[in-house]
Short mmCIF file of N, CA and C in Angstrom, two decimals:
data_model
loop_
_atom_site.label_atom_id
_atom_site.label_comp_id
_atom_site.label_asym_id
_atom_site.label_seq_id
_atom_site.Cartn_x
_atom_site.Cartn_y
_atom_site.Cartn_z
N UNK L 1 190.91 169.26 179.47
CA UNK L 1 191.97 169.45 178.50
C UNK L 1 193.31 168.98 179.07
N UNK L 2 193.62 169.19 180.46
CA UNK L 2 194.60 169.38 180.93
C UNK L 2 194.61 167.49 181.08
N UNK L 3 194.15 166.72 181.76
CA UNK L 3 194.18 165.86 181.61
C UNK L 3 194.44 164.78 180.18
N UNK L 4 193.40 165.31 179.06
CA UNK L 4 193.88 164.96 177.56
C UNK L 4 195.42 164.93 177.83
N UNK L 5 195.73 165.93 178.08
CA UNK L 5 197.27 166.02 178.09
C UNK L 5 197.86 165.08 178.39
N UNK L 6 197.99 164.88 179.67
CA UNK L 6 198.74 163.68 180.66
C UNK L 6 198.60 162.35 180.00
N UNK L 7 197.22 161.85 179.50
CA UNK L 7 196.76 160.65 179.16
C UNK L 7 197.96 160.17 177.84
N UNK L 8 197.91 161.68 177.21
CA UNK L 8 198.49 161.43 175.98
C UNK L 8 200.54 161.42 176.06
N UNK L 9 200.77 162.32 177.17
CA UNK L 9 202.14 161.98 177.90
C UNK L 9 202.38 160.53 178.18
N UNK L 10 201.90 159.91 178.76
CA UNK L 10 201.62 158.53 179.63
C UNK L 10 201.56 157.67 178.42
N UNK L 11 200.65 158.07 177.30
CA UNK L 11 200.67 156.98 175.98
C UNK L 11 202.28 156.83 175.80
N UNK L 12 202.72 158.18 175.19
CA UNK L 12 203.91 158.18 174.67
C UNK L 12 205.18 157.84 175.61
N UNK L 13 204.80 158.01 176.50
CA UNK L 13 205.78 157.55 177.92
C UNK L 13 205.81 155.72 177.61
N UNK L 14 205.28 155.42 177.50
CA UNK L 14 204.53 153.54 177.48
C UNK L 14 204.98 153.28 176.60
N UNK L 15 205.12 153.65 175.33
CA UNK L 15 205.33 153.49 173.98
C UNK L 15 207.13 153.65 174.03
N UNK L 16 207.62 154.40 174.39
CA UNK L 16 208.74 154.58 174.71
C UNK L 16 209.88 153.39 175.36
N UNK L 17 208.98 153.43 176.34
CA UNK L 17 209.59 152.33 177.37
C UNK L 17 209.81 151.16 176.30
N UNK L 18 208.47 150.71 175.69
CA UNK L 18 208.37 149.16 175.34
C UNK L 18 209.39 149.43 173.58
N UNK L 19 209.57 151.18 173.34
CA UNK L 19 210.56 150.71 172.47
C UNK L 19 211.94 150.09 172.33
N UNK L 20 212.17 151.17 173.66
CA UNK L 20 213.70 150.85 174.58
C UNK L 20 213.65 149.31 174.76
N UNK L 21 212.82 148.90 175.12
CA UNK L 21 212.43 147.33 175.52
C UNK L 21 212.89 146.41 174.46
N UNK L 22 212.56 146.85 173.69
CA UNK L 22 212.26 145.68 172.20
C UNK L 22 213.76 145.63 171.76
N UNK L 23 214.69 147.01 171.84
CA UNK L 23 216.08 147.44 171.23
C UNK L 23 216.87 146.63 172.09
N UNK L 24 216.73 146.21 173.77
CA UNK L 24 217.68 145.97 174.89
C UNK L 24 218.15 144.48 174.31
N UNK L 25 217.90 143.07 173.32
CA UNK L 25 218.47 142.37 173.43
C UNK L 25 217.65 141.40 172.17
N UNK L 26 218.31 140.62 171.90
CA UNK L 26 217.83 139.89 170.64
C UNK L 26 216.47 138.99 170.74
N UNK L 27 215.75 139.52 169.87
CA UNK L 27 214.20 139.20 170.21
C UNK L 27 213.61 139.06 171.53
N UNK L 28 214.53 139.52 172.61
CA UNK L 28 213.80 139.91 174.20
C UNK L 28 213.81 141.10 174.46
N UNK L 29 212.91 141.10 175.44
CA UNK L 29 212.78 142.58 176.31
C UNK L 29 212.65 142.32 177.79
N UNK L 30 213.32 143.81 178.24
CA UNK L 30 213.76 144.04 179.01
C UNK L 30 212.49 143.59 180.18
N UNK L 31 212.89 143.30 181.48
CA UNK L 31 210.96 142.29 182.11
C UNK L 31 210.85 143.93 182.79
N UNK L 32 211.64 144.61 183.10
CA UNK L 32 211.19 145.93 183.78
C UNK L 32 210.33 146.84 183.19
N UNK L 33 210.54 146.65 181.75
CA UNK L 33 209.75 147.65 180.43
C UNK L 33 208.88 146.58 180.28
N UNK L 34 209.04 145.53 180.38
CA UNK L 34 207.42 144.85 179.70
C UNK L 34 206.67 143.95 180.47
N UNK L 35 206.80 144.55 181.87
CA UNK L 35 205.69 143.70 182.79
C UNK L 35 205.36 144.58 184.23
N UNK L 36 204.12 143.96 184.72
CA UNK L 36 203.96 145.25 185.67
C UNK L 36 204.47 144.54 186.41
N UNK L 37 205.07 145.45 187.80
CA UNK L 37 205.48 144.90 189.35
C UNK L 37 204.57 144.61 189.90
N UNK L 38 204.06 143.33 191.14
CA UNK L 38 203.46 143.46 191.96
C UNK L 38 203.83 143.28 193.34
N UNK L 39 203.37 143.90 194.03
CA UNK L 39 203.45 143.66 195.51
C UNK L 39 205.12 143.67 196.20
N UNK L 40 205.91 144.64 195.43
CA UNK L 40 207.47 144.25 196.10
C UNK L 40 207.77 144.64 197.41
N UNK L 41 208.57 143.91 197.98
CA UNK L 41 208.40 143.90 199.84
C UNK L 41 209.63 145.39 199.85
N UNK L 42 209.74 145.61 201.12
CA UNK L 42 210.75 146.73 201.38
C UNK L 42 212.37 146.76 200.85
N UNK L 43 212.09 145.50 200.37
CA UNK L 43 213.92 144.99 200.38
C UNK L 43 214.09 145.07 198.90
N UNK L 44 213.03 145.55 197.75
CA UNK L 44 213.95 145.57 196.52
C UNK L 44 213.36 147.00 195.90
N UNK L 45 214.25 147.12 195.24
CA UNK L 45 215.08 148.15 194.15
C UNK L 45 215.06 147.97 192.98
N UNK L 46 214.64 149.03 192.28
CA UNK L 46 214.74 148.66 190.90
C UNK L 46 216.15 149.60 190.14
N UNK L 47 216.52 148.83 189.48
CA UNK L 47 217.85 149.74 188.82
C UNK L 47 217.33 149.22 187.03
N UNK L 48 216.39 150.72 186.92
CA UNK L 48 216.41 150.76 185.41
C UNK L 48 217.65 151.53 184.18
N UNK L 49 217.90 152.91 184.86
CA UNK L 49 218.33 153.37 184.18
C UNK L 49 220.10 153.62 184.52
N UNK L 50 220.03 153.63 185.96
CA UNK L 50 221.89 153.58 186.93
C UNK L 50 222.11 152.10 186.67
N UNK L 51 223.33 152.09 187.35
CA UNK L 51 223.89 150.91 187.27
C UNK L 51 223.83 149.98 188.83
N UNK L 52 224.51 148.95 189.03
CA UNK L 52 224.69 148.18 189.97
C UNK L 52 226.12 147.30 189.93
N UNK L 53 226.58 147.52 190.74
CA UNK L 53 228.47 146.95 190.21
C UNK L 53 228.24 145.80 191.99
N UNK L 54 228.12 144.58 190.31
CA UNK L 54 228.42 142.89 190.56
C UNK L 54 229.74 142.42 190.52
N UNK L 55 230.62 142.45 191.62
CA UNK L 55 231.55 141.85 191.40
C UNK L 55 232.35 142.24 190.66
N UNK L 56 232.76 143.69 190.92
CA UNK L 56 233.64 144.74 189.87
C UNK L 56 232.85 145.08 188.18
N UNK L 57 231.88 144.67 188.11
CA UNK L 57 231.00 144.94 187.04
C UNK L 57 229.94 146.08 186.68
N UNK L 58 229.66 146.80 186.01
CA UNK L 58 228.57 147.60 186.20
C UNK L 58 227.37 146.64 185.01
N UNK L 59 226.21 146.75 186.27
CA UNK L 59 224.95 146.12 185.37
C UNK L 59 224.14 147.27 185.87
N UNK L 60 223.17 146.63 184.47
CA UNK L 60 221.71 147.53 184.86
C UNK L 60 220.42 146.71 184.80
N UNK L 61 219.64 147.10 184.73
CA UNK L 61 218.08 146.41 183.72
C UNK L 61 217.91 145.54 184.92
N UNK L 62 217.59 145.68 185.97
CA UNK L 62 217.82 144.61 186.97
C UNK L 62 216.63 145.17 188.41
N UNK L 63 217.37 144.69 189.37
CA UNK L 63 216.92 144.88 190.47
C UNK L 63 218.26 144.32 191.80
N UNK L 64 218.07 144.94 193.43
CA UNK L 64 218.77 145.27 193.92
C UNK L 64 217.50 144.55 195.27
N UNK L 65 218.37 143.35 195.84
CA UNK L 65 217.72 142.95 196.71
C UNK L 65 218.17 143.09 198.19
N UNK L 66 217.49 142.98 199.33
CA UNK L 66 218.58 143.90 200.70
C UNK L 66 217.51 142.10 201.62
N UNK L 67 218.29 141.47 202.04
CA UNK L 67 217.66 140.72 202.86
C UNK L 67 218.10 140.41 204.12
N UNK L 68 217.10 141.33 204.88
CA UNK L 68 217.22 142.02 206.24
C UNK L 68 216.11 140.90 206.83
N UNK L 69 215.90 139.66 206.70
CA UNK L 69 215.00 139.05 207.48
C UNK L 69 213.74 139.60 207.65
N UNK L 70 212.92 140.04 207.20
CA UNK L 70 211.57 140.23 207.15
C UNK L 70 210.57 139.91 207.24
N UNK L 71 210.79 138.25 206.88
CA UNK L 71 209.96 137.29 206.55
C UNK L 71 209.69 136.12 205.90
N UNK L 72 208.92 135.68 205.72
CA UNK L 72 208.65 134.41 204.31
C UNK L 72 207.96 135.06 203.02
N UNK L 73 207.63 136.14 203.14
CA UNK L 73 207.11 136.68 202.02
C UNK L 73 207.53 137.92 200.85
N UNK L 74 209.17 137.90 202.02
CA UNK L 74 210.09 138.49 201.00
C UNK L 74 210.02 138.59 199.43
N UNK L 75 209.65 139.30 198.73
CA UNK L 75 209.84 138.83 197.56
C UNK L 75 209.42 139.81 196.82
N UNK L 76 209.18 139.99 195.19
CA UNK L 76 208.43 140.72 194.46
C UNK L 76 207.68 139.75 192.93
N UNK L 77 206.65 140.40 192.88
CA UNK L 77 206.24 139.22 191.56
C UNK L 77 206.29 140.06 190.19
N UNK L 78 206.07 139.40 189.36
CA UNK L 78 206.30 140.46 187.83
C UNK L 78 204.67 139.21 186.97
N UNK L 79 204.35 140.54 186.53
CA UNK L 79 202.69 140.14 185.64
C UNK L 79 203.44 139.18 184.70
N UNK L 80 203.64 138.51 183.66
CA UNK L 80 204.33 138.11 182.77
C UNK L 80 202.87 138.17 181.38
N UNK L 81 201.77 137.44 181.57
CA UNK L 81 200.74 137.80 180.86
C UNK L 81 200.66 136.36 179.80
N UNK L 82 201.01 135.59 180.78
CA UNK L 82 201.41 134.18 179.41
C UNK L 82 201.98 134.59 178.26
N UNK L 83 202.99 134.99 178.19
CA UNK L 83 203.47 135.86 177.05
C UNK L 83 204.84 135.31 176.79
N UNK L 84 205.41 134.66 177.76
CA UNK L 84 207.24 134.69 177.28
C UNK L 84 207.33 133.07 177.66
N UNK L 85 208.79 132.69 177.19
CA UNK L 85 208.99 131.43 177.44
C UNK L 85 209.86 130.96 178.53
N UNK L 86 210.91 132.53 177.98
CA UNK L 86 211.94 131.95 178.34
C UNK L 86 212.80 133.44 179.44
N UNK L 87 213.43 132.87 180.27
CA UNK L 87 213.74 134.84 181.28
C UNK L 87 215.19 134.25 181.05
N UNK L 88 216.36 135.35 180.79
CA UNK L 88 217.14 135.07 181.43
C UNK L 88 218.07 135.95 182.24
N UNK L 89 218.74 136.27 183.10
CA UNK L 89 219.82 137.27 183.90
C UNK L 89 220.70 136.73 184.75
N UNK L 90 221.34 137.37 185.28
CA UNK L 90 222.68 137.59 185.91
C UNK L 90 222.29 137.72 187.34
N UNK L 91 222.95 137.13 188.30
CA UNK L 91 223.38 137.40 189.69
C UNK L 91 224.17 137.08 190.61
N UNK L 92 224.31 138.38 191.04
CA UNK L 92 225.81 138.28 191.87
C UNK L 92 225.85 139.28 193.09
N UNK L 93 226.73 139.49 194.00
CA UNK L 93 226.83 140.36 195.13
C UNK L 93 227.05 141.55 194.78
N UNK L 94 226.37 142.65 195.63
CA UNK L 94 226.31 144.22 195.44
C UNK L 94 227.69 144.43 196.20
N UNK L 95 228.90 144.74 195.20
CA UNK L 95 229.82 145.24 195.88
C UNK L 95 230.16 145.83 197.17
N UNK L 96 229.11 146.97 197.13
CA UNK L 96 229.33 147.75 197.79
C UNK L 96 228.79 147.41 199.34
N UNK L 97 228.28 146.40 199.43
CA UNK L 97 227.52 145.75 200.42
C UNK L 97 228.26 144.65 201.52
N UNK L 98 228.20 144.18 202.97
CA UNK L 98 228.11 143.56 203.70
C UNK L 98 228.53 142.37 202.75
N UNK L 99 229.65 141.47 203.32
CA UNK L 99 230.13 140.13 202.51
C UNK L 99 229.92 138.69 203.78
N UNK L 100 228.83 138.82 204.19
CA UNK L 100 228.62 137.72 205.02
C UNK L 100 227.59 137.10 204.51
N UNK L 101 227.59 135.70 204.75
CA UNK L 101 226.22 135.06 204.98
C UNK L 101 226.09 134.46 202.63
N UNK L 102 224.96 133.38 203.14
CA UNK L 102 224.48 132.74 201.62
C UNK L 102 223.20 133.58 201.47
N UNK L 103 223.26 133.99 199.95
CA UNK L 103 222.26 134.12 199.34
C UNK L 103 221.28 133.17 198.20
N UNK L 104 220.01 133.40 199.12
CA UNK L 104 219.02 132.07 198.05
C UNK L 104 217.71 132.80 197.57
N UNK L 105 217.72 132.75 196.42
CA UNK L 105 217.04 133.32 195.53
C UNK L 105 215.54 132.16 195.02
N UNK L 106 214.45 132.22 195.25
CA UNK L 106 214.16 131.22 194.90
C UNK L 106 212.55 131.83 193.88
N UNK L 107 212.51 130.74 192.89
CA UNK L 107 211.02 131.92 191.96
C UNK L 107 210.41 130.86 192.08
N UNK L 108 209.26 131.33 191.98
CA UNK L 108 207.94 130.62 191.62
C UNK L 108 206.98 131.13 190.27
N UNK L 109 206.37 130.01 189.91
CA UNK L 109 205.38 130.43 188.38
C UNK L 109 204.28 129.73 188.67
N UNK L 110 203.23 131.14 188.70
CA UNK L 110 201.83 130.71 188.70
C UNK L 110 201.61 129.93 190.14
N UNK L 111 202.44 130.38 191.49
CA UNK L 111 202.21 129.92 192.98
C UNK L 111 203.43 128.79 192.80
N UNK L 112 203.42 128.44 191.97
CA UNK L 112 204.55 126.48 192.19
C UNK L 112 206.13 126.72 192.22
N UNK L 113 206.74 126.63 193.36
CA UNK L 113 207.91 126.57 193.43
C UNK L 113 208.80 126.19 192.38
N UNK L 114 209.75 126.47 191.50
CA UNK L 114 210.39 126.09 190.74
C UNK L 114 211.54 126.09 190.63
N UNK L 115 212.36 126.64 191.78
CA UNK L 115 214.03 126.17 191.35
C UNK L 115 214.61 126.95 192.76
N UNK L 116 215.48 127.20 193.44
CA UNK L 116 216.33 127.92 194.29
C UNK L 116 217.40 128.46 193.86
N UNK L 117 217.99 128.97 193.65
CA UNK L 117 219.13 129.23 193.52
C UNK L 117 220.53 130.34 194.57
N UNK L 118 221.67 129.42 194.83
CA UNK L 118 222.04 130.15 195.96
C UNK L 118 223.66 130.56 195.41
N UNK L 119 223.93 131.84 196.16
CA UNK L 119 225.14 132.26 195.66
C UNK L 119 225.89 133.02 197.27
N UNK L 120 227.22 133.12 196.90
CA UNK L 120 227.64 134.20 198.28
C UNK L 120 228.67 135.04 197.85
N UNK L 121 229.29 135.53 198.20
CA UNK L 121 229.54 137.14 198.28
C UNK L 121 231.19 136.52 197.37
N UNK L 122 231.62 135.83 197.62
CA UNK L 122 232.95 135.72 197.34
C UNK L 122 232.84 134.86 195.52
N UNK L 123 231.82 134.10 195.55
CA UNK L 123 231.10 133.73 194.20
C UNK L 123 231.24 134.41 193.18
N UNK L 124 231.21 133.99 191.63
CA UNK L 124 231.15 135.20 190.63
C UNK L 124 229.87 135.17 190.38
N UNK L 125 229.62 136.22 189.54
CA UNK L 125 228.51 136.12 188.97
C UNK L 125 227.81 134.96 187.97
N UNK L 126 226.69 135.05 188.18
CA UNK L 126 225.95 133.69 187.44
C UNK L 126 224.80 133.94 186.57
N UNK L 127 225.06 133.79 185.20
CA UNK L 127 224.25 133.71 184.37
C UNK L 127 223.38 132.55 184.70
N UNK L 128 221.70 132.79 184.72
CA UNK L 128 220.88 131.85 184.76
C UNK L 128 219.77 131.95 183.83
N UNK L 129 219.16 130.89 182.94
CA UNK L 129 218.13 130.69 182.49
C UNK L 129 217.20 130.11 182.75
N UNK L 130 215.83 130.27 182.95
CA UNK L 130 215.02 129.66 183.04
C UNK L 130 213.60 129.45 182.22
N UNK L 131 212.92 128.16 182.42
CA UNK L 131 212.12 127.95 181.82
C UNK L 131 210.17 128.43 182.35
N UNK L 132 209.51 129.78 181.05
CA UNK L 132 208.78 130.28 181.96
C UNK L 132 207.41 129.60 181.88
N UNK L 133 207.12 128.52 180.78
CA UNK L 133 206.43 127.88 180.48
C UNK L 133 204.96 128.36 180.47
N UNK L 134 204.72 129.61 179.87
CA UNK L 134 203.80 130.54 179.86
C UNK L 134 203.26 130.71 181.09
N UNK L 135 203.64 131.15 181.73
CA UNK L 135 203.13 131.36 183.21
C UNK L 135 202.69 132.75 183.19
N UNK L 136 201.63 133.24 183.94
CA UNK L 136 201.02 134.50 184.12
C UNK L 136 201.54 134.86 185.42
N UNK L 137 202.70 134.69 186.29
CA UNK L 137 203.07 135.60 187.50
C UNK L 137 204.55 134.51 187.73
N UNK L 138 205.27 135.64 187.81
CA UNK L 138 206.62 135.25 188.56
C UNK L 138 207.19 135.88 189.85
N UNK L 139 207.68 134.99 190.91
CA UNK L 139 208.08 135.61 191.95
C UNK L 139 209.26 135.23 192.13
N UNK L 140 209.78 136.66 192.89
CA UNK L 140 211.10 136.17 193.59
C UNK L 140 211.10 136.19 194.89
N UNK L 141 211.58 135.49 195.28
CA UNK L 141 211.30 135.15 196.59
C UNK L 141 212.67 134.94 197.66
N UNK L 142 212.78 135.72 198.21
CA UNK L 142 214.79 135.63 199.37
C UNK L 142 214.63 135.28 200.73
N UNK L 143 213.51 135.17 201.47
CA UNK L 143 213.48 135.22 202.60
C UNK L 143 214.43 133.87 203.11
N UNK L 144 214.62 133.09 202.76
CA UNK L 144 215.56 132.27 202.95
C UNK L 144 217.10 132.21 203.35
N UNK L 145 217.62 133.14 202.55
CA UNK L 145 218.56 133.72 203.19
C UNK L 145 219.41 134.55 204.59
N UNK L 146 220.56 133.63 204.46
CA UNK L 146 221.62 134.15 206.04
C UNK L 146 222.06 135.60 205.65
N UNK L 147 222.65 136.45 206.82
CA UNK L 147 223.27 137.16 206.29
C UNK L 147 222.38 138.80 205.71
N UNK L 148 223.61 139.53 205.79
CA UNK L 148 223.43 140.99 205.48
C UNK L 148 223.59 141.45 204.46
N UNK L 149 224.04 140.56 203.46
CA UNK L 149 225.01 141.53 202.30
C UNK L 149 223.72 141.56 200.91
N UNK L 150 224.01 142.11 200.24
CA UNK L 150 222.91 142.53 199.27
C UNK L 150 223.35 142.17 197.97
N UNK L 151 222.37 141.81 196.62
CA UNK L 151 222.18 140.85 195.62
C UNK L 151 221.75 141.89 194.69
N UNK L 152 222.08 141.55 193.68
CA UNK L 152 221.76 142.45 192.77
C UNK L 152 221.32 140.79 191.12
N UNK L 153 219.98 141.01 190.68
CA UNK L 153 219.45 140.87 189.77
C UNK L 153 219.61 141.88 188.19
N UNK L 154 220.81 141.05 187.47
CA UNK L 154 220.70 142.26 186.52
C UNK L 154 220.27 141.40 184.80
N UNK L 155 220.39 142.58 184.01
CA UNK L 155 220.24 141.79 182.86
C UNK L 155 218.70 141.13 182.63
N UNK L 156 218.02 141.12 183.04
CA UNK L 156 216.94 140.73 183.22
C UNK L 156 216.12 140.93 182.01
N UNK L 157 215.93 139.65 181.09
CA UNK L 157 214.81 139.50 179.72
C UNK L 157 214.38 138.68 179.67
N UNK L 158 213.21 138.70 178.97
CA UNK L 158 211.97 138.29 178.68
C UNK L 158 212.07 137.61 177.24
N UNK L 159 211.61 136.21 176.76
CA UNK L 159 211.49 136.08 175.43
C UNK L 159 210.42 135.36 175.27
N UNK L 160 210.15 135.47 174.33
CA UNK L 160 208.38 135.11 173.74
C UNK L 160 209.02 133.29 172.83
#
């Protein structure tokens, strides 16, 4: 019985999320509400519901990256499900963070490298779009990066 329970919490929990999801932006949703995480290394953060202040800004819907040299496999991937076309968000430096060194952001779809993108601390923020060309896995990937100071991914949607 007790379990019935939970199963049926967890429905409505899911249902919830992907409503919040659907409301966050014009015919997109939010990629935090509508895709699973996989495999994220020690260095990211998710900021669903707090904020993250970019460059005197408060964002949310995002993620919060710390690149402490770790590796080449820095990164986190998101399921996508051949489902969307198009992602787009914001990034810029975590205020509150270390202002040294370049940050390089780089994704991949479906294993294939597809774009880099690099920013640094004194930079504004940067709206970016990209093309997801139904791909079933996206990664982000930082290990590339100099430097201590920390990145924040915000704004982050999904469009079909």
């Amino acid at each position: 019985m007790a379990e019935n329970k939970k199963k049926q919490e967890a429905l409505i929990s899911k249902e919830q999320n992907e409503e919040e999801a659907k409301e966050e932006g014009e015919n997109g949703v939010s990629l935090l509400s509508a895709t699973k995480t996989i495999n994220p290394c020690p260095g990211y953060e998710e900021v669903k519901v707090g904020t993250m202040s970019l460059r005197g800004e408060n964002y949310s819907n995002g993620f919060i990256l710390e690149p402490y040299g770790r590796g080449d496999t820095d990164g986190v991937e998101f399921k996508l499900g051949k489902k969307y076309q198009i992602m787009s968000f914001d990034i810029g430096h975590l205020d509150e963070s270390s202002k040294e060194g370049v940050f390089t952001l780089t994704y991949s779809l479906d294993g294939e490298v597809q774009q880099e993108i690099s920013t640094e601390p004194e930079n504004s923020v940067q709206h970016v779009e990209i093309e997801l060309k139904n791909a079933d896995i996206i990664k982000f990937n930082w290990s590339n990066t100099q430097g201590s100071a920390e990145y924040g991914v915000a704004n982050v949607m999904v469009y079909e």
